[in-house]
Amino acid sequence: MNTPLLNDRLLRAMLREPVDRTPVWIMRQAGRYLPEYRQVRERAGDFMTLCKTPELACQVTLQPLARFPLDAAILFSDILTIPDAMGLGLHFVEGEGPRFKQSLQTAADIRRLAPPVMDELRYVFDAVSLIRRELAGRVPLIGFAGSPWTLACYMVEGGSSSDFSRIRSLLYDQPELLHHLLNVLALTITDYLNEQIAAGAQAVQIFDTWGGLLTSAAYREFSLAYAKKIIAGLRREHEGRRVPVVWFTKNGHLLEDMAGAGCDVLGLDWTADLTEARRRVGGKVALQGNLDPAVLRAKPSVIRGEVAKILANYGKGSGHVFNLGHGITPDVPVEHAAELVNAVVELSPAYH
């Protein structure tokens, strides 16, 4: 596993060290927009079998790297593997997204919830080790987890929701109960990410997808406080180098607070202005993002122009990782994803 890293551009940019160009990867880069992914998914039979079979997870993780000059691989998995291992029974309904057979409907459900034994998630760590071997140092591997707040949203609602009203009611009606749940999840996520790092993940991202639902005060108390707890407990050095941590919040506006959570990188969605974000947190953390995923439905010349705007908005110097402001969608033509990556590769050296 100690194969020399041939391309460490991503890790250096995450630590705000000099790079020759802006590194690029795409959230959900291994996914349904790729025909080769759909073939493997069909062969697996269902999404969870794909996630739980390390050889298949490795195969789809590597697929986008065969097409595009990306600067990282990201583990193919799902943020909801932890609640699944806690016995909630994760499955996916076509057109509806994730669902749990058991949701947390009562205080007793929450109180009896126990952290999973990490061996129940061994398939994830085995996939990480296998991917690292297959990468052979070509690019670094990113591991990930969902944030406690985001996982709790799905666990209390029983799946995705238009407004997550049940957990938002719980926050105000029984805050101490919600804190109990979030604390159990924070401890579990810390162990989970440390196991991924031990298995070979060279950077990790925490997806706080639904943090933007919260008021500023609630975000600090019910999301960011647990981010700090997790990040403080993570293994930050492995294989002789630092392991950067990315904190991504969709619709996150408390940039200074987020930059103080202990992460190395803030992931920004497309509503943030990179120039303003850099001004507010420059010198504290690197920034990741933040092209609107909808741009990838436009013609290639528009994609290239929007990439140029993002690069110009960040400006000169290191500390920027190019990405979308959220995951790539299944309807994106493969050649449009190629235009995005190629534009970053071709245009970004002028800023370094």
Short mmCIF file of C-alpha atoms in Angstrom, two decimals:
data_model
loop_
_atom_site.label_atom_id
_atom_site.label_comp_id
_atom_site.label_asym_id
_atom_site.label_seq_id
_atom_site.Cartn_x
_atom_site.Cartn_y
_atom_site.Cartn_z
CA MET A 1 0.00 0.00 0.00
CA ASN A 2 3.03 2.28 0.28
CA THR A 3 3.29 2.60 -3.50
CA PRO A 4 4.61 6.09 -4.32
CA LEU A 5 1.84 8.52 -5.20
CA LEU A 6 2.42 9.61 -8.80
CA ASN A 7 -0.10 12.46 -8.66
CA ASP A 8 -0.46 14.17 -5.28
CA ARG A 9 -1.85 17.42 -6.72
CA LEU A 10 -5.15 17.02 -4.83
CA LEU A 11 -3.54 16.45 -1.45
CA ARG A 12 -1.18 19.39 -1.89
CA ALA A 13 -4.00 21.74 -2.93
CA MET A 14 -6.09 20.60 0.04
CA LEU A 15 -3.21 21.65 2.29
CA ARG A 16 -2.78 24.93 0.37
CA GLU A 17 0.63 23.90 -0.93
CA PRO A 18 1.80 24.97 -4.42
CA VAL A 19 0.47 23.01 -7.41
CA ASP A 20 0.96 23.28 -11.18
CA ARG A 21 -2.78 23.44 -11.87
CA THR A 22 -6.08 23.19 -10.02
CA PRO A 23 -6.94 19.57 -9.17
CA VAL A 24 -10.37 18.29 -10.18
CA TRP A 25 -12.68 15.49 -9.12
CA ILE A 26 -16.48 15.20 -9.30
CA MET A 27 -18.88 14.23 -6.54
CA ARG A 28 -20.63 11.00 -7.65
CA GLN A 29 -18.09 10.68 -10.46
CA ALA A 30 -18.64 6.90 -10.36
CA GLY A 31 -22.32 6.71 -11.14
CA ARG A 32 -25.35 6.46 -13.36
CA TYR A 33 -24.26 8.91 -16.05
CA LEU A 34 -21.65 6.32 -17.14
CA PRO A 35 -22.95 3.45 -19.33
CA GLU A 36 -20.26 1.12 -17.96
CA TYR A 37 -21.51 1.82 -14.42
CA ARG A 38 -25.07 0.93 -15.43
CA GLN A 39 -23.83 -2.38 -16.84
CA VAL A 40 -22.11 -3.31 -13.58
CA ARG A 41 -25.12 -2.14 -11.56
CA GLU A 42 -27.41 -4.37 -13.64
CA ARG A 43 -25.08 -7.31 -13.18
CA ALA A 44 -25.02 -6.73 -9.40
CA GLY A 45 -28.82 -6.86 -9.28
CA ASP A 46 -29.31 -4.09 -6.74
CA PHE A 47 -27.47 -1.08 -5.37
CA MET A 48 -26.61 -2.53 -1.97
CA THR A 49 -25.09 -5.66 -3.52
CA LEU A 50 -22.92 -3.35 -5.59
CA CYS A 51 -21.84 -1.47 -2.44
CA LYS A 52 -21.24 -4.64 -0.43
CA THR A 53 -19.16 -6.47 -3.04
CA PRO A 54 -15.64 -5.00 -2.83
CA GLU A 55 -14.63 -6.18 -6.30
CA LEU A 56 -17.62 -4.46 -7.90
CA ALA A 57 -17.22 -1.31 -5.78
CA CYS A 58 -13.58 -1.19 -6.87
CA GLN A 59 -14.52 -1.64 -10.52
CA VAL A 60 -16.98 1.26 -10.58
CA THR A 61 -14.66 3.48 -8.49
CA LEU A 62 -12.01 3.17 -11.18
CA GLN A 63 -14.32 3.60 -14.21
CA PRO A 64 -14.26 7.42 -14.41
CA LEU A 65 -10.46 7.43 -14.17
CA ALA A 66 -10.32 5.42 -17.39
CA ARG A 67 -12.27 8.18 -19.16
CA PHE A 68 -11.11 11.47 -17.61
CA PRO A 69 -7.82 12.96 -16.32
CA LEU A 70 -9.18 13.26 -12.78
CA ASP A 71 -6.93 13.95 -9.80
CA ALA A 72 -8.64 11.60 -7.35
CA ALA A 73 -10.73 8.49 -7.00
CA ILE A 74 -13.56 8.49 -4.48
CA LEU A 75 -14.70 5.30 -2.85
CA PHE A 76 -17.93 3.99 -4.33
CA SER A 77 -20.27 3.54 -1.39
CA ASP A 78 -23.17 5.37 0.26
CA ILE A 79 -23.46 7.69 3.25
CA LEU A 80 -26.19 5.44 4.72
CA THR A 81 -24.02 2.37 5.26
CA ILE A 82 -23.73 3.26 8.96
CA PRO A 83 -27.49 3.29 9.75
CA ASP A 84 -27.81 0.11 7.66
CA ALA A 85 -25.18 -1.53 9.89
CA MET A 86 -27.18 -0.32 12.91
CA GLY A 87 -30.01 -2.57 11.77
CA LEU A 88 -32.34 -0.10 10.02
CA GLY A 89 -32.38 -2.08 6.77
CA LEU A 90 -31.33 0.23 3.95
CA HIS A 91 -32.81 -0.33 0.50
CA PHE A 92 -33.40 1.82 -2.56
CA VAL A 93 -36.75 2.40 -4.25
CA GLU A 94 -36.61 3.33 -7.93
CA GLY A 95 -37.51 6.98 -8.36
CA GLU A 96 -37.71 7.59 -4.60
CA GLY A 97 -34.18 7.08 -3.35
CA PRO A 98 -33.09 5.52 -0.03
CA ARG A 99 -35.57 3.95 2.37
CA PHE A 100 -35.18 2.19 5.72
CA LYS A 101 -37.26 -0.79 6.75
CA GLN A 102 -37.06 0.52 10.32
CA SER A 103 -37.07 4.24 11.09
CA LEU A 104 -36.49 5.87 14.47
CA GLN A 105 -40.09 6.64 15.38
CA THR A 106 -39.94 6.77 19.19
CA ALA A 107 -37.59 7.83 21.96
CA ALA A 108 -37.13 4.16 22.77
CA ASP A 109 -36.00 3.48 19.19
CA ILE A 110 -33.33 6.15 19.55
CA ARG A 111 -32.24 5.14 23.07
CA ARG A 112 -31.67 1.51 22.14
CA LEU A 113 -29.71 2.32 19.01
CA ALA A 114 -26.16 1.02 19.47
CA PRO A 115 -23.01 1.77 17.48
CA PRO A 116 -22.32 -0.99 14.97
CA VAL A 117 -19.31 -3.25 15.31
CA MET A 118 -16.90 -2.06 12.63
CA ASP A 119 -16.66 -5.61 11.29
CA GLU A 120 -20.23 -5.16 10.03
CA LEU A 121 -18.78 -2.53 7.68
CA ARG A 122 -15.78 -4.62 6.69
CA TYR A 123 -16.93 -4.66 3.07
CA VAL A 124 -16.25 -0.90 2.93
CA PHE A 125 -12.71 -1.22 4.31
CA ASP A 126 -11.99 -4.19 2.04
CA ALA A 127 -13.11 -2.09 -0.93
CA VAL A 128 -10.78 0.74 0.15
CA SER A 129 -7.80 -1.63 0.37
CA LEU A 130 -8.60 -3.20 -3.00
CA ILE A 131 -9.01 0.17 -4.72
CA ARG A 132 -5.69 1.38 -3.32
CA ARG A 133 -3.95 -1.69 -4.73
CA GLU A 134 -5.59 -1.28 -8.12
CA LEU A 135 -4.81 2.45 -8.27
CA ALA A 136 -1.12 1.64 -7.85
CA GLY A 137 -0.37 5.24 -6.86
CA ARG A 138 -1.99 6.81 -9.93
CA VAL A 139 -4.09 9.27 -7.88
CA PRO A 140 -5.13 9.50 -4.21
CA LEU A 141 -8.26 7.80 -2.88
CA ILE A 142 -10.92 9.78 -1.00
CA GLY A 143 -13.03 8.08 1.66
CA PHE A 144 -16.20 9.58 3.08
CA ALA A 145 -19.10 9.49 5.51
CA GLY A 146 -22.30 11.40 6.11
CA SER A 147 -22.44 13.90 8.97
CA PRO A 148 -24.35 13.00 12.15
CA TRP A 149 -27.10 15.54 11.36
CA THR A 150 -27.55 14.31 7.78
CA LEU A 151 -27.63 10.64 8.80
CA ALA A 152 -30.11 11.46 11.56
CA CYS A 153 -32.35 13.20 9.03
CA TYR A 154 -32.71 9.99 7.03
CA MET A 155 -32.94 7.74 10.08
CA VAL A 156 -35.75 9.69 11.75
CA GLU A 157 -37.71 10.27 8.54
CA GLY A 158 -37.20 6.70 7.29
CA GLY A 159 -35.68 7.94 4.04
CA SER A 160 -35.51 11.09 1.99
CA SER A 161 -38.04 13.87 2.54
CA SER A 162 -39.14 17.15 1.02
CA ASP A 163 -38.81 19.04 4.32
CA PHE A 164 -37.56 16.60 7.01
CA SER A 165 -40.34 17.84 9.29
CA ARG A 166 -40.09 14.98 11.81
CA ILE A 167 -36.47 15.57 12.74
CA ARG A 168 -36.90 19.33 12.76
CA SER A 169 -39.78 18.89 15.20
CA LEU A 170 -37.62 16.55 17.30
CA LEU A 171 -34.91 19.23 17.42
CA TYR A 172 -37.25 21.66 19.18
CA ASP A 173 -39.46 19.22 21.13
CA GLN A 174 -36.76 16.88 22.46
CA PRO A 175 -33.34 18.40 21.84
CA GLU A 176 -31.64 16.22 24.43
CA LEU A 177 -32.87 13.08 22.63
CA LEU A 178 -31.55 14.37 19.32
CA HIS A 179 -28.21 15.16 20.96
CA HIS A 180 -28.05 11.58 22.20
CA LEU A 181 -28.57 10.27 18.66
CA LEU A 182 -26.04 12.70 17.17
CA ASN A 183 -23.43 11.75 19.76
CA VAL A 184 -23.80 8.03 19.01
CA LEU A 185 -23.46 8.80 15.31
CA ALA A 186 -20.44 11.06 15.81
CA LEU A 187 -18.55 8.36 17.71
CA THR A 188 -19.43 5.81 15.03
CA ILE A 189 -18.47 8.09 12.13
CA THR A 190 -15.11 8.82 13.77
CA ASP A 191 -14.35 5.10 14.03
CA TYR A 192 -15.65 4.50 10.49
CA LEU A 193 -13.45 7.16 8.90
CA ASN A 194 -10.41 6.09 10.90
CA GLU A 195 -10.91 2.53 9.63
CA GLN A 196 -11.10 3.88 6.07
CA ILE A 197 -7.86 5.80 6.62
CA ALA A 198 -6.18 2.70 8.07
CA ALA A 199 -7.34 0.73 5.01
CA GLY A 200 -5.82 3.30 2.64
CA ALA A 201 -8.02 6.39 2.22
CA GLN A 202 -5.68 9.35 1.70
CA ALA A 203 -8.29 12.09 2.28
CA VAL A 204 -11.81 11.98 3.71
CA GLN A 205 -14.93 14.03 3.10
CA ILE A 206 -17.86 14.45 5.50
CA PHE A 207 -21.12 15.16 3.68
CA ASP A 208 -23.38 17.45 5.70
CA THR A 209 -25.91 17.47 2.89
CA TRP A 210 -28.85 18.71 4.95
CA GLY A 211 -27.05 21.17 7.22
CA GLY A 212 -28.59 23.99 5.20
CA LEU A 213 -32.02 23.13 6.66
CA LEU A 214 -30.98 24.55 10.01
CA THR A 215 -31.06 28.06 11.43
CA SER A 216 -27.63 29.52 12.20
CA ALA A 217 -27.94 28.77 15.91
CA ALA A 218 -29.24 25.24 15.31
CA TYR A 219 -26.51 24.57 12.74
CA ARG A 220 -23.84 25.45 15.28
CA GLU A 221 -25.43 23.28 17.98
CA PHE A 222 -26.70 20.27 16.06
CA SER A 223 -24.29 19.99 13.14
CA LEU A 224 -21.07 21.92 13.51
CA ALA A 225 -20.45 20.90 17.12
CA TYR A 226 -20.40 17.27 15.99
CA ALA A 227 -18.19 18.07 13.01
CA LYS A 228 -15.62 19.41 15.46
CA LYS A 229 -15.93 16.30 17.60
CA ILE A 230 -15.41 13.95 14.65
CA ILE A 231 -12.53 15.89 13.11
CA ALA A 232 -10.75 16.13 16.47
CA GLY A 233 -10.90 12.32 16.72
CA LEU A 234 -9.64 11.52 13.24
CA ARG A 235 -6.26 10.10 12.40
CA ARG A 236 -4.57 13.01 10.61
CA GLU A 237 -1.29 11.36 9.64
CA HIS A 238 -0.93 8.07 7.76
CA GLU A 239 1.70 6.57 5.49
CA GLY A 240 4.02 9.46 6.22
CA ARG A 241 1.74 12.31 5.17
CA ARG A 242 -1.23 14.34 6.39
CA VAL A 243 -4.75 13.07 5.67
CA PRO A 244 -6.85 16.12 4.67
CA VAL A 245 -10.46 16.39 5.83
CA VAL A 246 -13.19 18.06 3.74
CA TRP A 247 -16.38 19.37 5.39
CA PHE A 248 -19.17 19.86 2.85
CA THR A 249 -22.44 21.58 3.74
CA LYS A 250 -25.08 22.23 1.12
CA ASN A 251 -26.39 25.81 1.45
CA GLY A 252 -23.76 26.50 4.09
CA HIS A 253 -23.47 30.20 4.90
CA LEU A 254 -21.57 30.22 8.21
CA LEU A 255 -18.20 30.09 6.49
CA GLU A 256 -16.11 31.44 9.36
CA ASP A 257 -17.70 28.96 11.79
CA MET A 258 -17.22 26.11 9.32
CA ALA A 259 -13.58 27.06 8.78
CA GLY A 260 -13.07 26.79 12.54
CA ALA A 261 -14.27 23.19 12.73
CA GLY A 262 -10.77 21.80 12.25
CA CYS A 263 -11.13 20.70 8.63
CA ASP A 264 -8.54 21.38 5.94
CA VAL A 265 -11.06 22.05 3.17
CA LEU A 266 -14.56 23.54 2.97
CA GLY A 267 -16.73 22.07 0.23
CA LEU A 268 -19.09 24.72 -1.15
CA ASP A 269 -22.29 24.29 -3.10
CA TRP A 270 -23.07 26.40 -6.18
CA THR A 271 -24.87 29.14 -4.22
CA ALA A 272 -21.60 30.35 -2.67
CA ASP A 273 -19.42 33.00 -4.30
CA LEU A 274 -15.83 31.76 -4.37
CA THR A 275 -14.32 35.24 -4.32
CA GLU A 276 -16.29 36.14 -1.20
CA ALA A 277 -15.65 32.75 0.42
CA ARG A 278 -11.91 33.07 -0.14
CA ARG A 279 -11.93 36.56 1.32
CA ARG A 280 -13.74 35.34 4.43
CA VAL A 281 -11.73 32.18 5.14
CA GLY A 282 -8.59 32.65 3.05
CA GLY A 283 -5.49 31.35 4.74
CA LYS A 284 -7.46 29.13 7.13
CA VAL A 285 -8.74 26.38 4.84
CA ALA A 286 -8.76 25.38 1.18
CA LEU A 287 -12.00 25.61 -0.81
CA GLN A 288 -13.64 22.95 -2.95
CA GLY A 289 -16.25 23.48 -5.64
CA ASN A 290 -18.46 24.85 -6.85
CA LEU A 291 -19.89 24.58 -10.37
CA ASP A 292 -23.68 24.25 -10.53
CA PRO A 293 -24.34 20.63 -11.63
CA ALA A 294 -27.09 21.94 -13.96
CA VAL A 295 -24.36 23.56 -16.10
CA LEU A 296 -23.44 20.08 -17.31
CA ARG A 297 -26.73 19.91 -19.21
CA ALA A 298 -25.66 22.89 -21.32
CA LYS A 299 -23.62 22.72 -24.51
CA PRO A 300 -19.84 22.20 -24.18
CA SER A 301 -18.92 25.82 -24.96
CA VAL A 302 -21.13 26.98 -22.06
CA ILE A 303 -19.57 24.41 -19.72
CA ARG A 304 -16.10 25.64 -20.63
CA GLY A 305 -17.14 29.25 -20.05
CA GLU A 306 -18.60 28.48 -16.63
CA VAL A 307 -15.47 26.56 -15.63
CA ALA A 308 -13.45 29.64 -16.61
CA LYS A 309 -15.65 31.81 -14.38
CA ILE A 310 -15.17 29.53 -11.36
CA LEU A 311 -11.40 29.54 -11.82
CA ALA A 312 -11.36 33.32 -12.18
CA ASN A 313 -13.59 33.74 -9.12
CA TYR A 314 -11.12 31.83 -6.98
CA GLY A 315 -8.18 33.61 -8.56
CA LYS A 316 -4.46 32.89 -8.44
CA GLY A 317 -2.75 30.55 -6.03
CA SER A 318 -3.25 27.14 -4.50
CA GLY A 319 -5.96 26.09 -2.07
CA HIS A 320 -8.70 25.38 -4.62
CA VAL A 321 -10.04 21.95 -5.58
CA PHE A 322 -12.39 22.13 -8.56
CA ASN A 323 -15.62 20.20 -8.16
CA LEU A 324 -19.33 20.55 -8.66
CA GLY A 325 -21.44 22.19 -5.97
CA HIS A 326 -23.21 18.85 -5.50
CA GLY A 327 -23.22 15.44 -7.18
CA ILE A 328 -23.29 14.90 -10.93
CA THR A 329 -26.78 13.88 -12.10
CA PRO A 330 -27.60 10.74 -14.11
CA ASP A 331 -28.83 12.69 -17.16
CA VAL A 332 -25.46 14.32 -17.89
CA PRO A 333 -23.90 13.26 -21.22
CA VAL A 334 -20.48 11.67 -20.74
CA GLU A 335 -18.92 14.10 -23.20
CA HIS A 336 -20.15 17.02 -21.08
CA ALA A 337 -18.37 15.60 -18.02
CA ALA A 338 -15.26 15.25 -20.19
CA GLU A 339 -15.55 18.91 -21.22
CA LEU A 340 -15.65 19.96 -17.56
CA VAL A 341 -12.53 18.01 -16.61
CA ASN A 342 -10.60 18.96 -19.75
CA ALA A 343 -11.44 22.64 -19.27
CA VAL A 344 -10.03 22.60 -15.74
CA VAL A 345 -6.88 20.82 -16.91
CA GLU A 346 -6.36 23.26 -19.79
CA LEU A 347 -7.40 26.56 -18.19
CA SER A 348 -6.23 26.31 -14.60
CA PRO A 349 -2.42 26.40 -15.07
CA ALA A 350 -2.74 30.14 -15.77
CA TYR A 351 -3.74 30.61 -12.12
CA HIS A 352 -0.67 28.87 -10.66
#
